[in-house]
Short mmCIF file of C-alpha atoms in Angstrom, two decimals:
data_model
loop_
_atom_site.label_atom_id
_atom_site.label_comp_id
_atom_site.label_asym_id
_atom_site.label_seq_id
_atom_site.Cartn_x
_atom_site.Cartn_y
_atom_site.Cartn_z
CA MET A 5 15.54 -31.11 -8.58
CA HIS A 6 15.83 -29.75 -12.08
CA PRO A 7 13.51 -27.32 -13.86
CA GLN A 8 10.90 -29.12 -15.89
CA ASN A 9 9.97 -28.26 -19.43
CA HIS A 10 6.78 -29.46 -20.92
CA THR A 11 4.76 -30.14 -24.01
CA LEU A 12 1.07 -30.48 -24.71
CA MET A 13 0.25 -34.18 -24.71
CA ASP A 14 -3.46 -33.93 -25.34
CA ALA A 15 -3.47 -31.70 -28.42
CA SER A 16 -6.99 -32.56 -29.52
CA HIS A 17 -8.41 -31.66 -26.15
CA CYS A 18 -6.51 -28.37 -26.09
CA LYS A 19 -7.62 -27.46 -29.60
CA LEU A 20 -11.24 -28.11 -28.68
CA ALA A 21 -10.94 -26.08 -25.50
CA ARG A 22 -9.35 -23.17 -27.33
CA SER A 23 -12.11 -23.14 -29.87
CA LEU A 24 -14.67 -22.98 -27.08
CA ARG A 25 -13.08 -20.67 -24.54
CA GLY A 26 -9.51 -19.92 -25.52
CA LEU A 27 -8.39 -22.03 -22.60
CA CYS A 28 -7.06 -25.50 -22.13
CA LEU A 29 -8.33 -26.98 -18.88
CA GLY A 30 -6.22 -30.10 -18.94
CA LEU A 31 -2.49 -29.79 -19.49
CA VAL A 32 0.08 -32.50 -19.08
CA LEU A 33 3.57 -31.14 -18.44
CA THR A 34 6.52 -33.31 -19.43
CA ALA A 35 10.26 -32.93 -19.67
CA GLY A 36 11.83 -32.07 -23.00
CA ALA A 37 10.36 -28.85 -24.38
CA ALA A 38 11.96 -25.44 -24.08
CA SER A 39 8.93 -23.33 -23.12
CA MET A 40 7.36 -22.59 -19.71
CA ALA A 41 10.33 -23.81 -17.67
CA ALA A 42 10.13 -23.93 -13.89
CA GLN A 43 11.94 -21.11 -12.12
CA GLU A 44 12.78 -20.01 -8.61
CA PRO A 45 9.78 -18.30 -6.93
CA ALA A 46 9.76 -14.51 -7.11
CA ILE A 47 7.23 -11.73 -6.61
CA PRO A 48 7.88 -8.84 -9.03
CA ALA A 49 8.12 -5.40 -7.45
CA ASP A 50 5.18 -3.06 -8.00
CA PRO A 51 6.43 0.52 -8.69
CA GLN A 52 3.58 2.04 -6.68
CA ILE A 53 4.36 -0.11 -3.66
CA ALA A 54 8.07 0.64 -3.99
CA GLY A 55 7.21 4.34 -4.08
CA ALA A 56 5.17 4.06 -0.89
CA LEU A 57 8.07 2.39 0.91
CA ARG A 58 10.24 5.39 0.12
CA GLN A 59 7.76 7.56 2.03
CA VAL A 60 8.36 5.72 5.33
CA SER A 61 10.08 8.16 7.70
CA ALA A 62 12.44 7.18 10.53
CA GLU A 63 12.01 10.67 12.00
CA ARG A 64 8.24 10.34 12.08
CA ILE A 65 8.61 6.94 13.72
CA ARG A 66 10.95 8.47 16.30
CA SER A 67 8.38 11.17 17.01
CA ASN A 68 5.58 8.63 17.43
CA ILE A 69 7.60 6.41 19.77
CA GLU A 70 8.69 9.37 21.88
CA LYS A 71 5.08 10.56 22.05
CA LEU A 72 3.93 7.18 23.33
CA VAL A 73 6.72 7.19 25.90
CA SER A 74 5.63 10.66 27.07
CA PHE A 75 2.46 9.21 28.62
CA GLN A 76 4.73 7.89 31.41
CA THR A 77 2.96 4.56 31.64
CA ARG A 78 0.64 2.78 29.25
CA LEU A 79 -0.13 -0.13 31.55
CA THR A 80 -3.57 -1.47 30.69
CA LEU A 81 -4.59 -0.93 34.33
CA SER A 82 -3.40 2.69 34.38
CA ALA A 83 -5.54 5.83 34.35
CA GLN A 84 -8.29 6.36 31.75
CA ASP A 85 -10.31 9.11 33.44
CA PRO A 86 -10.89 12.45 31.66
CA ALA A 87 -8.50 14.35 33.92
CA SER A 88 -5.63 11.92 33.28
CA ILE A 89 -6.33 11.98 29.55
CA ALA A 90 -6.26 15.79 29.59
CA ALA A 91 -3.00 15.70 31.55
CA GLY A 92 -1.43 13.29 29.05
CA HIS A 93 -0.90 10.48 31.53
CA GLY A 94 -1.84 6.80 31.33
CA ILE A 95 -3.22 4.42 28.76
CA GLY A 96 -6.35 6.50 28.20
CA ALA A 97 -4.27 9.42 26.94
CA ALA A 98 -2.24 7.09 24.71
CA ARG A 99 -5.43 5.63 23.26
CA GLU A 100 -6.88 9.05 22.42
CA TRP A 101 -3.64 10.18 20.81
CA ILE A 102 -3.43 7.06 18.59
CA LYS A 103 -7.03 7.62 17.55
CA SER A 104 -6.28 11.25 16.70
CA GLU A 105 -3.30 10.19 14.57
CA PHE A 106 -5.40 7.75 12.56
CA GLU A 107 -8.02 10.48 12.13
CA ARG A 108 -5.34 12.86 10.89
CA TYR A 109 -4.22 10.33 8.28
CA ALA A 110 -7.86 9.84 7.28
CA LYS A 111 -8.26 13.59 6.76
CA ASP A 112 -5.11 13.68 4.63
CA CYS A 113 -6.55 11.02 2.29
CA ASP A 114 -10.04 12.56 2.06
CA GLY A 115 -11.64 10.11 4.44
CA CYS A 116 -10.20 6.93 2.92
CA LEU A 117 -9.63 5.49 6.42
CA ALA A 118 -12.49 4.52 8.74
CA VAL A 119 -11.17 5.00 12.29
CA GLN A 120 -12.80 2.70 14.84
CA THR A 121 -12.43 1.39 18.37
CA ASP A 122 -13.11 -2.05 19.82
CA SER A 123 -13.81 -1.41 23.50
CA PHE A 124 -14.89 -3.93 26.15
CA THR A 125 -14.72 -4.51 29.89
CA GLU A 126 -12.41 -7.35 30.90
CA THR A 127 -13.51 -9.25 33.99
CA PRO A 128 -11.07 -9.88 36.87
CA ARG A 129 -8.50 -12.56 36.18
CA ASP A 130 -4.77 -13.14 36.46
CA ARG A 131 -3.00 -9.76 36.06
CA ILE A 132 -6.37 -7.93 36.01
CA PRO A 133 -7.50 -7.51 39.64
CA GLN A 134 -10.69 -5.54 38.86
CA PRO A 135 -13.01 -4.95 35.90
CA THR A 136 -11.01 -2.97 33.36
CA ILE A 137 -11.94 -1.23 30.12
CA ILE A 138 -9.66 -2.31 27.27
CA THR A 139 -9.77 -0.51 23.95
CA ASN A 140 -8.25 -1.50 20.62
CA VAL A 141 -7.86 1.36 18.13
CA TYR A 142 -7.75 0.70 14.40
CA ALA A 143 -8.17 2.20 10.96
CA VAL A 144 -9.71 0.41 7.97
CA LEU A 145 -8.60 1.06 4.38
CA LYS A 146 -11.46 -0.62 2.55
CA GLY A 147 -10.66 -2.42 -0.68
CA SER A 148 -11.71 -0.90 -3.99
CA ASP A 149 -13.14 -4.14 -5.41
CA ALA A 150 -16.52 -5.23 -4.07
CA ALA A 151 -15.66 -8.92 -3.86
CA SER A 152 -12.00 -8.60 -2.92
CA SER A 153 -12.70 -6.02 -0.20
CA LYS A 154 -14.10 -8.82 1.95
CA ARG A 155 -10.57 -10.23 2.16
CA ILE A 156 -8.64 -8.55 4.99
CA VAL A 157 -4.95 -8.30 5.77
CA LEU A 158 -3.89 -6.52 8.93
CA VAL A 159 -0.87 -5.23 10.82
CA THR A 160 -0.84 -4.88 14.59
CA GLY A 161 1.29 -3.81 17.52
CA HIS A 162 0.34 -3.41 21.18
CA TYR A 163 0.35 0.08 22.66
CA ASP A 164 0.26 -0.92 26.32
CA SER A 165 3.45 -1.15 28.38
CA ARG A 166 4.71 -2.42 31.74
CA ASN A 167 7.67 -2.25 34.09
CA SER A 168 9.03 -4.83 36.55
CA ASN A 169 5.64 -5.07 38.30
CA VAL A 170 2.82 -5.93 35.92
CA LEU A 171 0.33 -4.41 38.40
CA ASP A 172 2.16 -1.08 38.92
CA THR A 173 -0.36 1.47 37.66
CA THR A 174 1.65 4.63 38.36
CA GLY A 175 5.36 3.82 38.00
CA LEU A 176 7.22 4.78 34.84
CA ALA A 177 6.81 2.22 32.06
CA PRO A 178 8.14 3.87 28.88
CA GLY A 179 7.84 0.78 26.67
CA ALA A 180 9.78 2.33 23.81
CA ASN A 181 10.72 -0.99 22.23
CA ASP A 182 8.02 -3.14 23.83
CA ASP A 183 5.91 -2.12 22.15
CA ALA A 184 5.77 1.50 21.06
CA SER A 185 7.94 0.30 18.18
CA GLY A 186 5.21 -2.10 16.99
CA ALA A 187 2.46 0.49 17.40
CA ALA A 188 4.60 2.93 15.41
CA VAL A 189 4.85 0.37 12.59
CA SER A 190 1.04 0.17 12.40
CA LEU A 191 0.75 3.96 12.39
CA GLU A 192 3.41 4.47 9.72
CA CYS A 193 1.97 1.74 7.49
CA ALA A 194 -1.40 3.48 7.74
CA ARG A 195 0.11 6.83 6.81
CA VAL A 196 1.96 5.68 3.69
CA LEU A 197 -0.45 3.03 2.38
CA SER A 198 -3.58 5.15 2.81
CA LYS A 199 -2.37 7.13 -0.21
CA LEU A 200 -2.90 4.06 -2.44
CA LYS A 201 -5.88 1.94 -3.42
CA PHE A 202 -5.98 -1.85 -3.28
CA PRO A 203 -8.62 -4.43 -4.23
CA GLY A 204 -8.37 -6.01 -0.76
CA THR A 205 -8.94 -4.37 2.62
CA ILE A 206 -6.13 -3.44 5.03
CA ILE A 207 -6.63 -2.92 8.78
CA PHE A 208 -4.04 -0.98 10.77
CA LEU A 209 -4.50 -2.12 14.35
CA THR A 210 -3.14 -1.20 17.77
CA VAL A 211 -4.22 -3.33 20.71
CA ALA A 212 -4.06 -3.03 24.49
CA GLY A 213 -3.94 -5.69 27.18
CA GLU A 214 -1.03 -7.61 25.69
CA GLU A 215 1.10 -7.46 28.83
CA GLN A 216 -1.83 -8.59 30.97
CA GLY A 217 -2.49 -11.69 28.83
CA LEU A 218 -3.17 -10.88 25.16
CA ASN A 219 -6.60 -9.59 26.19
CA GLY A 220 -7.09 -6.96 23.49
CA SER A 221 -5.98 -9.07 20.56
CA ALA A 222 -7.98 -12.05 21.82
CA HIS A 223 -11.14 -9.93 21.88
CA PHE A 224 -10.46 -8.51 18.42
CA ALA A 225 -9.70 -11.92 16.87
CA LYS A 226 -12.80 -13.47 18.43
CA MET A 227 -14.88 -10.56 17.12
CA ALA A 228 -13.45 -11.08 13.64
CA LYS A 229 -14.25 -14.80 13.78
CA ALA A 230 -17.77 -14.26 15.16
CA GLU A 231 -18.58 -11.67 12.48
CA GLY A 232 -17.29 -13.89 9.69
CA TRP A 233 -14.39 -11.69 8.63
CA ASN A 234 -12.08 -13.19 6.03
CA VAL A 235 -8.74 -12.35 7.68
CA ALA A 236 -6.20 -13.73 5.23
CA ALA A 237 -3.11 -12.52 7.11
CA ALA A 238 -2.16 -10.84 10.39
CA LEU A 239 1.30 -9.32 10.88
CA ASN A 240 2.16 -8.77 14.54
CA ASN A 241 5.06 -6.43 15.36
CA ASP A 242 6.31 -6.77 18.91
CA ILE A 243 9.77 -5.58 19.99
CA VAL A 244 10.97 -4.34 16.60
CA GLY A 245 13.09 -1.49 17.95
CA GLY A 246 16.45 -2.98 16.99
CA ASP A 247 17.92 -2.52 20.48
CA ARG A 248 21.37 -0.93 20.20
CA GLY A 249 22.99 -3.44 22.54
CA PRO A 250 25.86 -5.78 21.61
CA GLY A 251 25.17 -8.68 19.26
CA GLN A 252 22.33 -6.97 17.40
CA ASP A 253 21.99 -7.64 13.68
CA ALA A 254 20.13 -4.71 12.15
CA SER A 255 20.05 -6.37 8.72
CA VAL A 256 17.40 -8.94 9.69
CA VAL A 257 14.12 -9.22 11.56
CA ARG A 258 12.87 -12.53 12.91
CA VAL A 259 9.53 -13.79 11.61
CA PHE A 260 7.96 -16.43 13.85
CA SER A 261 5.20 -18.72 12.57
CA GLU A 262 3.31 -21.68 13.97
CA GLY A 263 3.78 -25.07 12.29
CA VAL A 264 0.97 -27.36 13.39
CA PRO A 265 -2.01 -24.98 13.78
CA VAL A 266 -3.22 -24.48 17.34
CA ALA A 267 -6.77 -24.43 15.94
CA ALA A 268 -6.38 -27.81 14.19
CA THR A 269 -9.06 -30.41 14.90
CA ASP A 270 -8.30 -34.07 15.57
CA ALA A 271 -9.17 -34.82 11.95
CA ASP A 272 -6.82 -32.04 10.81
CA LEU A 273 -4.02 -33.46 12.94
CA ARG A 274 -4.46 -36.95 11.47
CA LEU A 275 -4.26 -35.51 7.96
CA ILE A 276 -1.19 -33.43 8.83
CA ARG A 277 0.58 -36.51 10.19
CA ASN A 278 -0.34 -38.61 7.17
CA LEU A 279 0.77 -36.02 4.61
CA GLY A 280 3.84 -34.67 6.39
CA GLY A 281 2.23 -31.24 6.54
CA GLU A 282 3.76 -30.12 9.84
CA SER A 283 5.41 -27.15 8.11
CA ASP A 284 2.57 -26.10 5.84
CA SER A 285 0.14 -24.18 8.02
CA THR A 286 -1.35 -21.01 6.56
CA SER A 287 0.88 -19.07 8.97
CA ARG A 288 3.94 -20.84 7.62
CA GLN A 289 2.85 -19.90 4.06
CA LEU A 290 2.50 -16.29 5.22
CA ALA A 291 6.03 -16.37 6.63
CA ARG A 292 7.38 -17.70 3.33
CA TYR A 293 5.47 -14.95 1.53
CA THR A 294 7.22 -12.28 3.63
CA ALA A 295 10.54 -13.85 2.63
CA GLU A 296 9.63 -13.53 -1.06
CA VAL A 297 8.52 -9.94 -0.54
CA GLY A 298 11.80 -9.25 1.24
CA ARG A 299 13.69 -10.40 -1.83
CA SER A 300 11.55 -8.30 -4.18
CA TYR A 301 11.66 -4.98 -2.32
CA ASP A 302 14.62 -3.17 -0.79
CA ALA A 303 13.19 -2.62 2.67
CA GLY A 304 16.58 -2.34 4.32
CA VAL A 305 15.96 -5.42 6.43
CA LYS A 306 15.47 -9.08 5.47
CA PRO A 307 13.10 -11.59 7.10
CA MET A 308 14.78 -14.33 9.10
CA LEU A 309 12.24 -17.14 9.21
CA ILE A 310 11.95 -18.89 12.58
CA PHE A 311 9.82 -22.00 12.33
CA ARG A 312 8.26 -21.94 15.77
CA LEU A 313 5.33 -20.07 17.29
CA ASP A 314 7.40 -17.71 19.45
CA ARG A 315 10.45 -17.36 21.66
CA TYR A 316 10.95 -19.46 24.79
CA LEU A 317 8.93 -18.25 27.82
CA ARG A 318 7.24 -15.51 25.78
CA GLY A 319 4.09 -14.97 23.75
CA GLY A 320 2.45 -12.40 21.52
CA ASP A 321 -0.74 -11.17 19.89
CA HIS A 322 -0.32 -13.26 16.73
CA TYR A 323 -1.27 -16.25 18.89
CA SER A 324 -4.74 -14.77 19.45
CA PHE A 325 -5.33 -14.81 15.70
CA ASN A 326 -3.86 -18.31 15.38
CA GLU A 327 -6.31 -19.53 18.03
CA GLU A 328 -9.20 -18.39 15.83
CA GLY A 329 -7.77 -20.16 12.78
CA PHE A 330 -6.24 -17.12 11.07
CA ALA A 331 -2.80 -16.98 9.46
CA ALA A 332 -0.59 -14.81 11.66
CA VAL A 333 3.14 -14.24 12.20
CA ARG A 334 5.31 -12.26 14.61
CA PHE A 335 8.09 -9.80 13.72
CA THR A 336 10.78 -9.32 16.40
CA GLU A 337 14.31 -7.88 16.37
CA PHE A 338 17.22 -10.30 15.98
CA ARG A 339 18.61 -10.01 19.52
CA GLU A 340 16.65 -8.76 22.51
CA ASP A 341 18.25 -7.08 25.52
CA PHE A 342 16.19 -8.26 28.46
CA ASN A 343 17.61 -5.49 30.65
CA HIS A 344 15.54 -3.18 28.47
CA GLU A 345 12.25 -5.10 28.67
CA HIS A 346 9.78 -5.29 31.58
CA GLN A 347 12.19 -3.41 33.85
CA ASN A 348 11.96 -0.45 36.21
CA ILE A 349 14.25 2.38 35.08
CA ARG A 350 17.43 2.20 37.13
CA THR A 351 21.18 1.66 37.03
CA GLU A 352 22.71 -1.21 39.03
CA ASN A 353 26.40 -2.08 39.00
CA GLY A 354 26.87 0.08 35.96
CA VAL A 355 24.08 -1.66 34.02
CA GLU A 356 21.19 0.45 32.70
CA TYR A 357 17.72 -1.04 32.96
CA GLY A 358 14.49 0.16 31.41
CA ASP A 359 12.82 0.33 28.01
CA LEU A 360 13.96 3.80 26.98
CA PRO A 361 13.96 5.51 23.55
CA LYS A 362 17.72 5.91 23.60
CA PHE A 363 18.10 2.16 23.13
CA VAL A 364 15.87 2.13 20.01
CA ASN A 365 17.30 2.23 16.48
CA PHE A 366 14.67 4.30 14.66
CA ASP A 367 16.15 3.59 11.24
CA TYR A 368 15.71 -0.11 11.95
CA VAL A 369 12.06 0.38 12.95
CA ALA A 370 11.52 2.26 9.69
CA ASN A 371 12.98 -0.67 7.75
CA VAL A 372 10.70 -3.11 9.56
CA ALA A 373 7.78 -0.83 8.71
CA ARG A 374 8.82 -0.94 5.04
CA LEU A 375 8.86 -4.74 5.06
CA ASN A 376 5.42 -4.82 6.71
CA ALA A 377 4.03 -2.25 4.27
CA ALA A 378 5.39 -4.18 1.28
CA THR A 379 3.84 -7.41 2.55
CA LEU A 380 0.48 -5.81 3.33
CA ALA A 381 0.34 -4.03 -0.02
CA SER A 382 1.40 -7.10 -2.00
CA LEU A 383 -1.31 -9.19 -0.35
CA ALA A 384 -4.02 -6.52 -0.67
CA ALA A 385 -3.15 -5.96 -4.34
CA ALA A 386 -3.18 -9.66 -5.20
CA PRO A 387 -6.17 -11.77 -6.20
CA SER A 388 -7.58 -14.07 -3.56
CA SER A 389 -5.97 -17.48 -3.19
CA PRO A 390 -7.48 -20.30 -5.25
CA THR A 391 -10.01 -22.42 -3.36
CA GLN A 392 -10.78 -26.14 -3.35
CA VAL A 393 -7.17 -26.93 -4.27
CA ARG A 394 -6.97 -30.70 -4.66
CA LEU A 395 -4.37 -33.32 -5.52
CA GLN A 396 -5.78 -36.47 -7.13
CA THR A 397 -4.95 -39.72 -5.35
CA LYS A 398 -7.42 -42.03 -7.09
CA GLU A 399 -4.79 -44.52 -8.21
CA LEU A 400 -1.11 -45.30 -7.94
CA GLN A 401 0.82 -43.22 -10.49
CA ASN A 402 3.94 -41.09 -10.66
CA ASP A 403 2.29 -38.11 -12.34
CA THR A 404 0.55 -35.45 -10.25
CA THR A 405 -2.82 -33.93 -11.13
CA LEU A 406 -3.86 -30.73 -9.40
CA SER A 407 -7.19 -28.92 -9.64
CA TRP A 408 -8.68 -25.78 -8.08
CA GLU A 409 -11.50 -23.29 -8.37
CA ALA A 410 -10.88 -19.98 -10.10
CA SER A 411 -10.09 -16.82 -8.13
CA PRO A 412 -11.74 -13.47 -8.91
CA LEU A 413 -9.32 -11.04 -10.62
CA ALA A 414 -6.84 -13.83 -11.41
CA ALA A 415 -5.31 -13.79 -14.89
CA GLY A 416 -3.45 -17.04 -14.37
CA TYR A 417 -1.97 -19.44 -11.85
CA GLU A 418 1.37 -20.79 -10.73
CA VAL A 419 2.27 -24.17 -9.31
CA LEU A 420 5.01 -24.16 -6.70
CA TRP A 421 6.90 -27.08 -5.25
CA ARG A 422 9.75 -27.87 -2.95
CA SER A 423 11.55 -30.83 -1.50
CA THR A 424 9.86 -32.23 1.61
CA THR A 425 12.93 -31.15 3.59
CA SER A 426 13.19 -27.63 2.16
CA PRO A 427 12.03 -24.66 4.29
CA GLU A 428 11.01 -22.49 1.31
CA TRP A 429 9.47 -22.97 -2.13
CA GLU A 430 12.19 -23.91 -4.59
CA HIS A 431 10.40 -23.95 -7.96
CA VAL A 432 7.49 -22.19 -9.60
CA GLN A 433 5.85 -22.87 -12.94
CA GLU A 434 3.40 -20.64 -14.77
CA VAL A 435 0.48 -22.71 -16.01
CA GLY A 436 -1.81 -20.08 -17.51
CA ASN A 437 -5.46 -19.37 -16.84
CA ILE A 438 -6.54 -22.95 -16.18
CA THR A 439 -8.01 -24.83 -13.23
CA LYS A 440 -6.54 -28.30 -13.72
CA ILE A 441 -3.11 -29.58 -14.63
CA THR A 442 -1.07 -32.76 -14.66
CA LEU A 443 2.67 -32.63 -13.97
CA GLU A 444 5.24 -35.29 -14.63
CA GLN A 445 6.46 -34.94 -11.07
CA SER A 446 5.83 -37.44 -8.30
CA LYS A 447 3.60 -36.14 -5.52
CA ASP A 448 5.37 -38.56 -3.19
CA ASN A 449 8.67 -36.70 -3.45
CA VAL A 450 7.72 -33.02 -3.14
CA ILE A 451 5.17 -30.65 -1.63
CA PHE A 452 2.98 -28.71 -4.07
CA ALA A 453 1.01 -25.49 -3.82
CA VAL A 454 -1.02 -23.30 -6.17
CA ARG A 455 -1.30 -19.51 -6.19
CA ALA A 456 -3.22 -16.96 -8.27
CA VAL A 457 -1.60 -14.17 -10.31
CA ASP A 458 -3.25 -11.01 -11.68
CA ARG A 459 -2.37 -9.13 -14.87
CA GLN A 460 0.06 -6.87 -13.01
CA GLY A 461 1.95 -9.80 -11.51
CA HIS A 462 0.64 -9.63 -7.95
CA ARG A 463 0.72 -13.09 -6.35
CA SER A 464 -1.71 -14.52 -3.79
CA LEU A 465 -0.75 -16.62 -0.82
CA PRO A 466 -0.11 -20.20 -2.00
CA VAL A 467 -2.44 -23.02 -1.03
CA VAL A 468 -1.21 -26.56 -0.41
CA PRO A 469 -3.65 -29.09 -1.93
CA LEU A 470 -5.68 -31.63 -0.02
CA PRO A 471 -5.79 -35.20 -1.37
CA GLN A 472 -8.87 -36.20 -3.35
CA ARG A 473 -9.78 -39.80 -4.08
#
């Protein structure tokens, strides 16, 4: 596919539109002219965001992970009584410490963070033998723009842990990698990003109950759906410690994303089959966005896109958000050492078992935190995605006409496209501050999307159009 150049084919219409509003609402793009050529997609780096990434500290992350390990076990079923909390033992003590850290960050930014808890009693079920209080702890950095602040992006990691026995409430379960590393990412993102202001809202979340069955994240995602929250993106970090075992690749982090949405209705599934949209869920667009961010910012680690929901025989908290129809992805180290996950601490035949801090690469966790922070900040700084994105299919023709509704804070729009067999967007074309355009490009041969751009160059998540007859 070659870059397309274009000319204005309907000059009279454009002249009239310019005289009325300074805009041309109907462009036809054709090959042959030298201006406005299609390019490879790219998100320009924001100096403020780049500066925040430099504040991420591997030593602080080490300290936070070691602190979480010091509670001996963070099993969701472990102690939460006042005496255990005072003694620094069990999940209750871990919860209170996380809350105090968020509150410390809030104090450092003059109250810019609202620290909250989402607490509920889970009824007995598999892996939960008796009614158990589960508490999610989070901090909200509310957006500075009244309209855009209703759009939420969030980062999460689970702070509970386990050993070989998922019902062992007293045995050591350090959980340094799984998932103190993910909780540390949420904490560090909160610390460095709370110093900035964004139009959109960011939530820094830590959940419990993951090892018992995604209980905490499921409750939080259902709450968000029931209260009508506009969660545009959820980044789940689970096992991002960069285990120091053989075969590890510390230059990449895997990003898992669902293809066909688990929340799709029968009508959605029919449309997906008809359009070949199996790889264009909102979660898949979020994964591609992280890849673009990874090329724009030097986080020290690059996203490795994995086009499946999760690893074999495993699951994670991003699935809870997917179930409620939200875009969500999972970050996980390149190669896991299963001797260091869900294991009692021991040595057998010279092999060390247990999820201990000494197996964690803290510099790697810091790099993953930088990639998360860059993605969160880029999304929160961007205008909202265009809505009602449509592709006209009223008659047989080789041209493609796209239309959409304007986004608040957008200064212009870009059309992206890729081959139907390509995993990532291959071309982008600036089209100006318009809401309808015709391209001399066959809709039958490629997949299109539209995204909004503000005056500073921040890009929204792209939206793949629905057909309109």
